[in-house]
mmCIF file with all atom_site columns, C-alpha atoms in Angstrom:
data_model
loop_
_atom_site.group_PDB
_atom_site.id
_atom_site.type_symbol
_atom_site.label_atom_id
_atom_site.label_alt_id
_atom_site.label_comp_id
_atom_site.label_asym_id
_atom_site.label_entity_id
_atom_site.label_seq_id
_atom_site.pdbx_PDB_ins_code
_atom_site.Cartn_x
_atom_site.Cartn_y
_atom_site.Cartn_z
_atom_site.occupancy
_atom_site.B_iso_or_equiv
_atom_site.pdbx_formal_charge
_atom_site.auth_seq_id
_atom_site.auth_comp_id
_atom_site.auth_asym_id
_atom_site.auth_atom_id
_atom_site.pdbx_PDB_model_num
ATOM 1   C CA . MET A 1 1   ? -39.485 -30.021 48.808 1.00 64.00 ? 1122 MET A CA 1
ATOM 2   C CA . PRO A 1 2   ? -42.390 -27.531 48.430 1.00 80.00 ? 1123 PRO A CA 1
ATOM 3   C CA . ALA A 1 3   ? -43.645 -25.698 51.486 1.00 91.00 ? 1124 ALA A CA 1
ATOM 4   C CA . THR A 1 4   ? -46.888 -26.752 53.177 1.00 95.00 ? 1125 THR A CA 1
ATOM 5   C CA . VAL A 1 5   ? -49.349 -23.911 53.743 1.00 96.00 ? 1126 VAL A CA 1
ATOM 6   C CA . LEU A 1 6   ? -52.081 -24.057 56.400 1.00 97.00 ? 1127 LEU A CA 1
ATOM 7   C CA . THR A 1 7   ? -54.627 -21.330 57.065 1.00 96.00 ? 1128 THR A CA 1
ATOM 8   C CA . ALA A 1 8   ? -56.549 -20.917 60.301 1.00 97.00 ? 1129 ALA A CA 1
ATOM 9   C CA . ARG A 1 9   ? -58.457 -18.403 62.382 1.00 97.00 ? 1130 ARG A CA 1
ATOM 10  C CA . ALA A 1 10  ? -56.497 -19.256 65.536 1.00 97.00 ? 1131 ALA A CA 1
ATOM 11  C CA . LEU A 1 11  ? -53.591 -21.341 66.852 1.00 98.00 ? 1132 LEU A CA 1
ATOM 12  C CA . LEU A 1 12  ? -53.728 -23.417 70.037 1.00 98.00 ? 1133 LEU A CA 1
ATOM 13  C CA . LEU A 1 13  ? -50.300 -24.080 71.491 1.00 98.00 ? 1134 LEU A CA 1
ATOM 14  C CA . ASP A 1 14  ? -49.180 -26.770 73.892 1.00 98.00 ? 1135 ASP A CA 1
ATOM 15  C CA . MET A 1 15  ? -46.275 -25.781 76.144 1.00 98.00 ? 1136 MET A CA 1
ATOM 16  C CA . ASP A 1 16  ? -43.973 -28.638 77.188 1.00 97.00 ? 1137 ASP A CA 1
ATOM 17  C CA . GLY A 1 17  ? -42.194 -30.100 74.167 1.00 97.00 ? 1138 GLY A CA 1
ATOM 18  C CA . THR A 1 18  ? -43.834 -27.574 71.850 1.00 98.00 ? 1139 THR A CA 1
ATOM 19  C CA . LEU A 1 19  ? -42.747 -24.130 73.062 1.00 98.00 ? 1140 LEU A CA 1
ATOM 20  C CA . VAL A 1 20  ? -40.531 -25.174 75.974 1.00 98.00 ? 1141 VAL A CA 1
ATOM 21  C CA . ASN A 1 21  ? -38.040 -28.027 76.246 1.00 98.00 ? 1142 ASN A CA 1
ATOM 22  C CA . SER A 1 22  ? -38.593 -29.204 79.815 1.00 96.00 ? 1143 SER A CA 1
ATOM 23  C CA . ASP A 1 23  ? -37.678 -32.847 79.211 1.00 94.00 ? 1144 ASP A CA 1
ATOM 24  C CA . ALA A 1 24  ? -34.775 -32.811 81.694 1.00 93.00 ? 1145 ALA A CA 1
ATOM 25  C CA . ALA A 1 25  ? -36.987 -31.525 84.520 1.00 94.00 ? 1146 ALA A CA 1
ATOM 26  C CA . VAL A 1 26  ? -39.850 -33.892 83.641 1.00 93.00 ? 1147 VAL A CA 1
ATOM 27  C CA . GLU A 1 27  ? -37.450 -36.840 83.639 1.00 93.00 ? 1148 GLU A CA 1
ATOM 28  C CA . ARG A 1 28  ? -35.985 -35.896 87.032 1.00 95.00 ? 1149 ARG A CA 1
ATOM 29  C CA . ILE A 1 29  ? -39.366 -35.539 88.722 1.00 94.00 ? 1150 ILE A CA 1
ATOM 30  C CA . TRP A 1 30  ? -41.056 -38.587 87.202 1.00 95.00 ? 1151 TRP A CA 1
ATOM 31  C CA . ARG A 1 31  ? -38.096 -40.950 87.588 1.00 96.00 ? 1152 ARG A CA 1
ATOM 32  C CA . ARG A 1 32  ? -37.993 -40.103 91.291 1.00 95.00 ? 1153 ARG A CA 1
ATOM 33  C CA . TRP A 1 33  ? -41.720 -40.805 91.447 1.00 96.00 ? 1154 TRP A CA 1
ATOM 34  C CA . SER A 1 34  ? -41.177 -44.111 89.611 1.00 97.00 ? 1155 SER A CA 1
ATOM 35  C CA . GLU A 1 35  ? -38.579 -45.203 92.143 1.00 96.00 ? 1156 GLU A CA 1
ATOM 36  C CA . ARG A 1 36  ? -40.891 -44.396 95.056 1.00 94.00 ? 1157 ARG A CA 1
ATOM 37  C CA . HIS A 1 37  ? -43.554 -46.652 93.556 1.00 96.00 ? 1158 HIS A CA 1
ATOM 38  C CA . GLY A 1 38  ? -41.309 -49.448 92.294 1.00 96.00 ? 1159 GLY A CA 1
ATOM 39  C CA . LEU A 1 39  ? -42.076 -48.764 88.632 1.00 97.00 ? 1160 LEU A CA 1
ATOM 40  C CA . ASP A 1 40  ? -39.832 -48.932 85.576 1.00 97.00 ? 1161 ASP A CA 1
ATOM 41  C CA . GLY A 1 41  ? -38.818 -45.344 84.819 1.00 96.00 ? 1162 GLY A CA 1
ATOM 42  C CA . ASP A 1 42  ? -38.521 -45.957 81.082 1.00 95.00 ? 1163 ASP A CA 1
ATOM 43  C CA . GLU A 1 43  ? -42.071 -47.311 80.933 1.00 95.00 ? 1164 GLU A CA 1
ATOM 44  C CA . VAL A 1 44  ? -43.375 -44.403 83.022 1.00 96.00 ? 1165 VAL A CA 1
ATOM 45  C CA . MET A 1 45  ? -41.787 -41.880 80.660 1.00 95.00 ? 1166 MET A CA 1
ATOM 46  C CA . LYS A 1 46  ? -43.730 -43.397 77.758 1.00 93.00 ? 1167 LYS A CA 1
ATOM 47  C CA . VAL A 1 47  ? -46.992 -42.415 79.497 1.00 93.00 ? 1168 VAL A CA 1
ATOM 48  C CA . VAL A 1 48  ? -46.503 -39.052 81.180 1.00 94.00 ? 1169 VAL A CA 1
ATOM 49  C CA . HIS A 1 49  ? -45.894 -36.617 78.314 1.00 92.00 ? 1170 HIS A CA 1
ATOM 50  C CA . GLY A 1 50  ? -48.888 -34.409 77.576 1.00 92.00 ? 1171 GLY A CA 1
ATOM 51  C CA . ARG A 1 51  ? -51.139 -35.635 80.374 1.00 94.00 ? 1172 ARG A CA 1
ATOM 52  C CA . GLN A 1 52  ? -51.907 -34.099 83.729 1.00 95.00 ? 1173 GLN A CA 1
ATOM 53  C CA . GLY A 1 53  ? -50.074 -35.963 86.465 1.00 95.00 ? 1174 GLY A CA 1
ATOM 54  C CA . TYR A 1 54  ? -53.132 -37.528 88.072 1.00 96.00 ? 1175 TYR A CA 1
ATOM 55  C CA . ALA A 1 55  ? -54.195 -38.961 84.700 1.00 96.00 ? 1176 ALA A CA 1
ATOM 56  C CA . SER A 1 56  ? -50.769 -40.537 84.176 1.00 97.00 ? 1177 SER A CA 1
ATOM 57  C CA . MET A 1 57  ? -50.875 -41.970 87.692 1.00 97.00 ? 1178 MET A CA 1
ATOM 58  C CA . ALA A 1 58  ? -54.311 -43.482 87.045 1.00 97.00 ? 1179 ALA A CA 1
ATOM 59  C CA . LEU A 1 59  ? -52.868 -45.374 84.071 1.00 96.00 ? 1180 LEU A CA 1
ATOM 60  C CA . LEU A 1 60  ? -49.713 -46.434 85.908 1.00 97.00 ? 1181 LEU A CA 1
ATOM 61  C CA . LEU A 1 61  ? -51.353 -47.352 89.254 1.00 96.00 ? 1182 LEU A CA 1
ATOM 62  C CA . PRO A 1 62  ? -54.855 -48.434 88.165 1.00 96.00 ? 1183 PRO A CA 1
ATOM 63  C CA . ASP A 1 63  ? -55.840 -49.829 91.582 1.00 96.00 ? 1184 ASP A CA 1
ATOM 64  C CA . ARG A 1 64  ? -54.959 -46.691 93.545 1.00 96.00 ? 1185 ARG A CA 1
ATOM 65  C CA . PRO A 1 65  ? -57.825 -44.416 94.669 1.00 97.00 ? 1186 PRO A CA 1
ATOM 66  C CA . MET A 1 66  ? -58.093 -41.292 92.509 1.00 96.00 ? 1187 MET A CA 1
ATOM 67  C CA . GLU A 1 67  ? -57.982 -38.988 95.531 1.00 97.00 ? 1188 GLU A CA 1
ATOM 68  C CA . GLN A 1 68  ? -54.446 -40.253 96.202 1.00 97.00 ? 1189 GLN A CA 1
ATOM 69  C CA . ASN A 1 69  ? -53.512 -39.473 92.597 1.00 97.00 ? 1190 ASN A CA 1
ATOM 70  C CA . HIS A 1 70  ? -54.813 -35.924 92.950 1.00 96.00 ? 1191 HIS A CA 1
ATOM 71  C CA . ALA A 1 71  ? -52.913 -35.418 96.225 1.00 96.00 ? 1192 ALA A CA 1
ATOM 72  C CA . ASP A 1 72  ? -49.741 -36.851 94.698 1.00 95.00 ? 1193 ASP A CA 1
ATOM 73  C CA . ASN A 1 73  ? -50.236 -34.688 91.620 1.00 94.00 ? 1194 ASN A CA 1
ATOM 74  C CA . ALA A 1 74  ? -50.402 -31.525 93.744 1.00 95.00 ? 1195 ALA A CA 1
ATOM 75  C CA . ARG A 1 75  ? -47.062 -32.413 95.343 1.00 94.00 ? 1196 ARG A CA 1
ATOM 76  C CA . MET A 1 76  ? -45.545 -33.184 91.939 1.00 93.00 ? 1197 MET A CA 1
ATOM 77  C CA . LEU A 1 77  ? -46.697 -29.853 90.497 1.00 94.00 ? 1198 LEU A CA 1
ATOM 78  C CA . ALA A 1 78  ? -45.029 -28.024 93.382 1.00 95.00 ? 1199 ALA A CA 1
ATOM 79  C CA . GLU A 1 79  ? -41.802 -29.990 92.783 1.00 93.00 ? 1200 GLU A CA 1
ATOM 80  C CA . GLU A 1 80  ? -41.899 -29.240 89.061 1.00 94.00 ? 1201 GLU A CA 1
ATOM 81  C CA . THR A 1 81  ? -42.555 -25.537 89.628 1.00 96.00 ? 1202 THR A CA 1
ATOM 82  C CA . ALA A 1 82  ? -39.490 -25.327 91.893 1.00 96.00 ? 1203 ALA A CA 1
ATOM 83  C CA . ASP A 1 83  ? -37.246 -27.253 89.467 1.00 95.00 ? 1204 ASP A CA 1
ATOM 84  C CA . VAL A 1 84  ? -36.696 -25.350 86.210 1.00 96.00 ? 1205 VAL A CA 1
ATOM 85  C CA . ALA A 1 85  ? -33.014 -26.223 85.763 1.00 95.00 ? 1206 ALA A CA 1
ATOM 86  C CA . GLY A 1 86  ? -32.346 -26.932 82.106 1.00 95.00 ? 1207 GLY A CA 1
ATOM 87  C CA . VAL A 1 87  ? -35.686 -25.548 80.897 1.00 97.00 ? 1208 VAL A CA 1
ATOM 88  C CA . VAL A 1 88  ? -35.053 -23.800 77.565 1.00 98.00 ? 1209 VAL A CA 1
ATOM 89  C CA . PRO A 1 89  ? -37.131 -22.641 74.605 1.00 98.00 ? 1210 PRO A CA 1
ATOM 90  C CA . ILE A 1 90  ? -37.763 -24.958 71.683 1.00 98.00 ? 1211 ILE A CA 1
ATOM 91  C CA . PRO A 1 91  ? -35.682 -23.544 68.786 1.00 98.00 ? 1212 PRO A CA 1
ATOM 92  C CA . GLY A 1 92  ? -37.711 -20.891 67.005 1.00 98.00 ? 1213 GLY A CA 1
ATOM 93  C CA . ALA A 1 93  ? -40.270 -20.487 69.804 1.00 98.00 ? 1214 ALA A CA 1
ATOM 94  C CA . PRO A 1 94  ? -39.334 -16.897 70.769 1.00 98.00 ? 1215 PRO A CA 1
ATOM 95  C CA . GLU A 1 95  ? -39.600 -15.706 67.162 1.00 98.00 ? 1216 GLU A CA 1
ATOM 96  C CA . PHE A 1 96  ? -42.782 -17.730 66.556 1.00 98.00 ? 1217 PHE A CA 1
ATOM 97  C CA . LEU A 1 97  ? -44.591 -16.244 69.575 1.00 98.00 ? 1218 LEU A CA 1
ATOM 98  C CA . ALA A 1 98  ? -43.315 -12.752 68.776 1.00 97.00 ? 1219 ALA A CA 1
ATOM 99  C CA . SER A 1 99  ? -44.637 -12.960 65.224 1.00 97.00 ? 1220 SER A CA 1
ATOM 100 C CA . LEU A 1 100 ? -48.099 -13.933 66.509 1.00 96.00 ? 1221 LEU A CA 1
ATOM 101 C CA . ARG A 1 101 ? -48.110 -11.149 69.084 1.00 96.00 ? 1222 ARG A CA 1
ATOM 102 C CA . GLU A 1 102 ? -46.798 -8.454  66.729 1.00 94.00 ? 1223 GLU A CA 1
ATOM 103 C CA . ARG A 1 103 ? -49.387 -9.291  64.075 1.00 93.00 ? 1224 ARG A CA 1
ATOM 104 C CA . GLY A 1 104 ? -52.237 -9.524  66.580 1.00 94.00 ? 1225 GLY A CA 1
ATOM 105 C CA . LEU A 1 105 ? -53.064 -13.080 65.485 1.00 96.00 ? 1226 LEU A CA 1
ATOM 106 C CA . ALA A 1 106 ? -55.388 -15.165 67.672 1.00 96.00 ? 1227 ALA A CA 1
ATOM 107 C CA . HIS A 1 107 ? -53.580 -17.769 69.738 1.00 98.00 ? 1228 HIS A CA 1
ATOM 108 C CA . ALA A 1 108 ? -53.840 -19.444 73.138 1.00 98.00 ? 1229 ALA A CA 1
ATOM 109 C CA . LEU A 1 109 ? -51.722 -21.620 75.390 1.00 98.00 ? 1230 LEU A CA 1
ATOM 110 C CA . VAL A 1 110 ? -53.410 -24.965 76.142 1.00 98.00 ? 1231 VAL A CA 1
ATOM 111 C CA . THR A 1 111 ? -51.302 -26.890 78.648 1.00 98.00 ? 1232 THR A CA 1
ATOM 112 C CA . SER A 1 112 ? -51.636 -29.707 81.165 1.00 97.00 ? 1233 SER A CA 1
ATOM 113 C CA . ALA A 1 113 ? -49.515 -27.618 83.556 1.00 97.00 ? 1234 ALA A CA 1
ATOM 114 C CA . ASP A 1 114 ? -51.210 -25.456 86.168 1.00 97.00 ? 1235 ASP A CA 1
ATOM 115 C CA . VAL A 1 115 ? -50.798 -21.676 86.406 1.00 98.00 ? 1236 VAL A CA 1
ATOM 116 C CA . PRO A 1 116 ? -47.698 -21.677 88.680 1.00 98.00 ? 1237 PRO A CA 1
ATOM 117 C CA . LEU A 1 117 ? -45.896 -24.337 86.625 1.00 97.00 ? 1238 LEU A CA 1
ATOM 118 C CA . SER A 1 118 ? -46.710 -22.824 83.232 1.00 98.00 ? 1239 SER A CA 1
ATOM 119 C CA . THR A 1 119 ? -45.662 -19.386 84.490 1.00 98.00 ? 1240 THR A CA 1
ATOM 120 C CA . ALA A 1 120 ? -42.379 -20.744 85.891 1.00 98.00 ? 1241 ALA A CA 1
ATOM 121 C CA . ARG A 1 121 ? -41.440 -22.746 82.806 1.00 98.00 ? 1242 ARG A CA 1
ATOM 122 C CA . MET A 1 122 ? -42.305 -20.036 80.284 1.00 98.00 ? 1243 MET A CA 1
ATOM 123 C CA . ALA A 1 123 ? -40.300 -17.526 82.353 1.00 98.00 ? 1244 ALA A CA 1
ATOM 124 C CA . ALA A 1 124 ? -37.345 -19.925 82.624 1.00 98.00 ? 1245 ALA A CA 1
ATOM 125 C CA . ALA A 1 125 ? -37.390 -20.280 78.846 1.00 98.00 ? 1246 ALA A CA 1
ATOM 126 C CA . GLY A 1 126 ? -37.614 -16.501 78.375 1.00 98.00 ? 1247 GLY A CA 1
ATOM 127 C CA . LEU A 1 127 ? -41.016 -16.732 76.662 1.00 98.00 ? 1248 LEU A CA 1
ATOM 128 C CA . GLU A 1 128 ? -43.949 -14.358 77.106 1.00 96.00 ? 1249 GLU A CA 1
ATOM 129 C CA . LEU A 1 129 ? -47.213 -15.994 78.124 1.00 97.00 ? 1250 LEU A CA 1
ATOM 130 C CA . PRO A 1 130 ? -50.072 -15.597 75.630 1.00 98.00 ? 1251 PRO A CA 1
ATOM 131 C CA . ASP A 1 131 ? -52.980 -13.508 76.875 1.00 97.00 ? 1252 ASP A CA 1
ATOM 132 C CA . VAL A 1 132 ? -55.370 -16.476 76.600 1.00 98.00 ? 1253 VAL A CA 1
ATOM 133 C CA . ARG A 1 133 ? -54.349 -19.523 78.615 1.00 98.00 ? 1254 ARG A CA 1
ATOM 134 C CA . VAL A 1 134 ? -56.103 -22.808 79.332 1.00 98.00 ? 1255 VAL A CA 1
ATOM 135 C CA . THR A 1 135 ? -54.315 -24.575 82.204 1.00 98.00 ? 1256 THR A CA 1
ATOM 136 C CA . ALA A 1 136 ? -54.955 -27.572 84.435 1.00 97.00 ? 1257 ALA A CA 1
ATOM 137 C CA . GLU A 1 137 ? -57.228 -25.499 86.677 1.00 96.00 ? 1258 GLU A CA 1
ATOM 138 C CA . SER A 1 138 ? -59.444 -24.617 83.688 1.00 96.00 ? 1259 SER A CA 1
ATOM 139 C CA . VAL A 1 139 ? -60.558 -28.124 82.742 1.00 97.00 ? 1260 VAL A CA 1
ATOM 140 C CA . GLY A 1 140 ? -62.169 -31.168 84.286 1.00 96.00 ? 1261 GLY A CA 1
ATOM 141 C CA . ALA A 1 141 ? -60.444 -33.714 82.057 1.00 97.00 ? 1262 ALA A CA 1
ATOM 142 C CA . SER A 1 142 ? -56.820 -34.136 80.972 1.00 97.00 ? 1263 SER A CA 1
ATOM 143 C CA . LYS A 1 143 ? -55.554 -34.577 77.442 1.00 98.00 ? 1264 LYS A CA 1
ATOM 144 C CA . PRO A 1 144 ? -56.214 -36.809 75.459 1.00 97.00 ? 1265 PRO A CA 1
ATOM 145 C CA . ASP A 1 145 ? -59.690 -35.476 76.240 1.00 98.00 ? 1266 ASP A CA 1
ATOM 146 C CA . PRO A 1 146 ? -60.326 -32.541 73.864 1.00 98.00 ? 1267 PRO A CA 1
ATOM 147 C CA . GLU A 1 147 ? -61.833 -30.277 76.553 1.00 98.00 ? 1268 GLU A CA 1
ATOM 148 C CA . GLY A 1 148 ? -58.808 -27.982 76.819 1.00 98.00 ? 1269 GLY A CA 1
ATOM 149 C CA . PHE A 1 149 ? -58.558 -27.331 73.094 1.00 98.00 ? 1270 PHE A CA 1
ATOM 150 C CA . LEU A 1 150 ? -62.307 -26.830 72.749 1.00 98.00 ? 1271 LEU A CA 1
ATOM 151 C CA . LYS A 1 151 ? -62.200 -24.355 75.627 1.00 98.00 ? 1272 LYS A CA 1
ATOM 152 C CA . GLY A 1 152 ? -59.281 -22.519 74.035 1.00 98.00 ? 1273 GLY A CA 1
ATOM 153 C CA . ALA A 1 153 ? -61.194 -22.199 70.756 1.00 98.00 ? 1274 ALA A CA 1
ATOM 154 C CA . ALA A 1 154 ? -64.296 -20.977 72.592 1.00 98.00 ? 1275 ALA A CA 1
ATOM 155 C CA . GLU A 1 155 ? -62.335 -18.349 74.541 1.00 98.00 ? 1276 GLU A CA 1
ATOM 156 C CA . LEU A 1 156 ? -60.917 -17.053 71.259 1.00 98.00 ? 1277 LEU A CA 1
ATOM 157 C CA . GLY A 1 157 ? -64.359 -17.120 69.654 1.00 97.00 ? 1278 GLY A CA 1
ATOM 158 C CA . VAL A 1 158 ? -63.217 -19.437 66.871 1.00 97.00 ? 1279 VAL A CA 1
ATOM 159 C CA . ALA A 1 159 ? -64.854 -22.631 65.601 1.00 98.00 ? 1280 ALA A CA 1
ATOM 160 C CA . PRO A 1 160 ? -62.807 -25.781 66.317 1.00 98.00 ? 1281 PRO A CA 1
ATOM 161 C CA . GLU A 1 161 ? -62.411 -26.601 62.632 1.00 97.00 ? 1282 GLU A CA 1
ATOM 162 C CA . ASP A 1 162 ? -60.800 -23.183 62.112 1.00 97.00 ? 1283 ASP A CA 1
ATOM 163 C CA . CYS A 1 163 ? -58.039 -23.876 64.656 1.00 98.00 ? 1284 CYS A CA 1
ATOM 164 C CA . VAL A 1 164 ? -54.613 -25.431 64.210 1.00 98.00 ? 1285 VAL A CA 1
ATOM 165 C CA . VAL A 1 165 ? -53.041 -27.162 67.223 1.00 98.00 ? 1286 VAL A CA 1
ATOM 166 C CA . PHE A 1 166 ? -49.286 -27.350 67.863 1.00 98.00 ? 1287 PHE A CA 1
ATOM 167 C CA . GLU A 1 167 ? -48.409 -30.440 69.921 1.00 98.00 ? 1288 GLU A CA 1
ATOM 168 C CA . ASP A 1 168 ? -45.611 -32.903 70.646 1.00 97.00 ? 1289 ASP A CA 1
ATOM 169 C CA . SER A 1 169 ? -47.217 -35.786 72.572 1.00 96.00 ? 1290 SER A CA 1
ATOM 170 C CA . ALA A 1 170 ? -49.515 -38.681 71.773 1.00 96.00 ? 1291 ALA A CA 1
ATOM 171 C CA . ALA A 1 171 ? -52.093 -37.439 74.295 1.00 97.00 ? 1292 ALA A CA 1
ATOM 172 C CA . GLY A 1 172 ? -52.000 -33.909 72.900 1.00 97.00 ? 1293 GLY A CA 1
ATOM 173 C CA . ILE A 1 173 ? -52.227 -34.942 69.260 1.00 98.00 ? 1294 ILE A CA 1
ATOM 174 C CA . GLN A 1 174 ? -55.159 -37.215 70.074 1.00 97.00 ? 1295 GLN A CA 1
ATOM 175 C CA . ALA A 1 175 ? -56.854 -34.363 71.951 1.00 98.00 ? 1296 ALA A CA 1
ATOM 176 C CA . GLY A 1 176 ? -56.448 -32.015 69.005 1.00 98.00 ? 1297 GLY A CA 1
ATOM 177 C CA . ARG A 1 177 ? -57.818 -34.563 66.565 1.00 98.00 ? 1298 ARG A CA 1
ATOM 178 C CA . SER A 1 178 ? -60.751 -35.357 68.872 1.00 98.00 ? 1299 SER A CA 1
ATOM 179 C CA . ALA A 1 179 ? -61.531 -31.626 68.964 1.00 98.00 ? 1300 ALA A CA 1
ATOM 180 C CA . GLY A 1 180 ? -61.846 -31.639 65.167 1.00 98.00 ? 1301 GLY A CA 1
ATOM 181 C CA . MET A 1 181 ? -58.699 -29.575 64.668 1.00 98.00 ? 1302 MET A CA 1
ATOM 182 C CA . ARG A 1 182 ? -55.681 -29.946 62.424 1.00 98.00 ? 1303 ARG A CA 1
ATOM 183 C CA . VAL A 1 183 ? -52.443 -30.718 64.239 1.00 98.00 ? 1304 VAL A CA 1
ATOM 184 C CA . VAL A 1 184 ? -48.870 -29.639 63.593 1.00 98.00 ? 1305 VAL A CA 1
ATOM 185 C CA . GLY A 1 185 ? -46.550 -32.061 65.374 1.00 98.00 ? 1306 GLY A CA 1
ATOM 186 C CA . VAL A 1 186 ? -43.376 -30.571 66.851 1.00 98.00 ? 1307 VAL A CA 1
ATOM 187 C CA . GLY A 1 187 ? -40.275 -32.714 67.317 1.00 96.00 ? 1308 GLY A CA 1
ATOM 188 C CA . ALA A 1 188 ? -39.381 -36.373 66.998 1.00 93.00 ? 1309 ALA A CA 1
ATOM 189 C CA . ARG A 1 189 ? -41.838 -37.526 69.678 1.00 92.00 ? 1310 ARG A CA 1
ATOM 190 C CA . ALA A 1 190 ? -44.751 -36.175 67.628 1.00 96.00 ? 1311 ALA A CA 1
ATOM 191 C CA . GLY A 1 191 ? -43.726 -37.996 64.479 1.00 93.00 ? 1312 GLY A CA 1
ATOM 192 C CA . THR A 1 192 ? -44.910 -41.394 65.668 1.00 92.00 ? 1313 THR A CA 1
ATOM 193 C CA . HIS A 1 193 ? -48.432 -40.185 66.457 1.00 94.00 ? 1314 HIS A CA 1
ATOM 194 C CA . GLY A 1 194 ? -49.732 -39.094 63.060 1.00 93.00 ? 1315 GLY A CA 1
ATOM 195 C CA . PRO A 1 195 ? -49.980 -35.284 63.097 1.00 97.00 ? 1316 PRO A CA 1
ATOM 196 C CA . ASP A 1 196 ? -51.218 -33.633 59.906 1.00 97.00 ? 1317 ASP A CA 1
ATOM 197 C CA . VAL A 1 197 ? -47.839 -31.934 59.472 1.00 97.00 ? 1318 VAL A CA 1
ATOM 198 C CA . LEU A 1 198 ? -44.548 -32.608 61.275 1.00 97.00 ? 1319 LEU A CA 1
ATOM 199 C CA . VAL A 1 199 ? -41.776 -30.086 61.952 1.00 97.00 ? 1320 VAL A CA 1
ATOM 200 C CA . ARG A 1 200 ? -38.420 -30.635 63.609 1.00 97.00 ? 1321 ARG A CA 1
ATOM 201 C CA . ASP A 1 201 ? -38.885 -27.409 65.585 1.00 98.00 ? 1322 ASP A CA 1
ATOM 202 C CA . LEU A 1 202 ? -40.552 -24.019 65.219 1.00 98.00 ? 1323 LEU A CA 1
ATOM 203 C CA . ARG A 1 203 ? -37.796 -22.630 62.983 1.00 98.00 ? 1324 ARG A CA 1
ATOM 204 C CA . GLN A 1 204 ? -39.578 -24.445 60.159 1.00 97.00 ? 1325 GLN A CA 1
ATOM 205 C CA . VAL A 1 205 ? -42.769 -22.413 60.641 1.00 98.00 ? 1326 VAL A CA 1
ATOM 206 C CA . ARG A 1 206 ? -43.280 -18.924 59.220 1.00 97.00 ? 1327 ARG A CA 1
ATOM 207 C CA . VAL A 1 207 ? -46.326 -16.997 60.402 1.00 96.00 ? 1328 VAL A CA 1
ATOM 208 C CA . GLU A 1 208 ? -48.135 -14.560 58.119 1.00 94.00 ? 1329 GLU A CA 1
ATOM 209 C CA . ALA A 1 209 ? -51.379 -12.631 58.484 1.00 92.00 ? 1330 ALA A CA 1
ATOM 210 C CA . ALA A 1 210 ? -54.131 -13.832 56.161 1.00 90.00 ? 1331 ALA A CA 1
ATOM 211 C CA . GLY A 1 211 ? -56.304 -11.243 54.458 1.00 78.00 ? 1332 GLY A CA 1
ATOM 212 C CA . ASP A 1 212 ? -59.357 -12.098 56.555 1.00 81.00 ? 1333 ASP A CA 1
ATOM 213 C CA . GLY A 1 213 ? -57.594 -11.563 59.873 1.00 81.00 ? 1334 GLY A CA 1
ATOM 214 C CA . GLY A 1 214 ? -56.650 -15.217 60.120 1.00 93.00 ? 1335 GLY A CA 1
ATOM 215 C CA . VAL A 1 215 ? -53.288 -16.928 60.250 1.00 95.00 ? 1336 VAL A CA 1
ATOM 216 C CA . ARG A 1 216 ? -51.282 -18.314 57.354 1.00 96.00 ? 1337 ARG A CA 1
ATOM 217 C CA . LEU A 1 217 ? -48.622 -20.860 58.301 1.00 97.00 ? 1338 LEU A CA 1
ATOM 218 C CA . VAL A 1 218 ? -45.860 -21.575 55.819 1.00 97.00 ? 1339 VAL A CA 1
ATOM 219 C CA . ILE A 1 219 ? -44.068 -24.761 56.828 1.00 97.00 ? 1340 ILE A CA 1
ATOM 220 C CA . ALA A 1 220 ? -40.838 -25.558 55.028 1.00 92.00 ? 1341 ALA A CA 1
#
């Protein structure tokens, strides 16, 4: 099968499920939350990936005041930051990030996690944080709203249409598409949500410098 080649001026990278496999920790935290609220854990897990916690809670408990969701979300973030057992890199992520850094190619982390959680999970996975980061504190709306990706593009000084997003979740893929960006889906979860290109993990992606200072992605 021939390789797919994408060119871009910058890459915008989700964290959980894309660079870091934190599924075990996410499951532990959210299933406990489900039990506290009498909800079906399997149904809850279908909603929470990619979104900020308060946004997931608003979907799952639609009659609850939003201020309670925000308070609950703050507690959940603290729990998640303290629980990094089993957090590991997605295969190929260390090499992928290193190749971007070594070549000086524009990239940013765009995550629904806050600063403490993103710092803890990237460290647990042995991954270096990109210099440009858009976290929960940076935006007013959660994915699937495109705000985070648009902000990431703006901070890198790159037009949205010149960015490629790497994502694993329905909310993230929708956010990237709504931002007018192409999306590389990472992992089985991404495959059901219509990314432009799907990879099993980041070992399938080779990063090269394009002649104009951009990024050339060879996906095989």
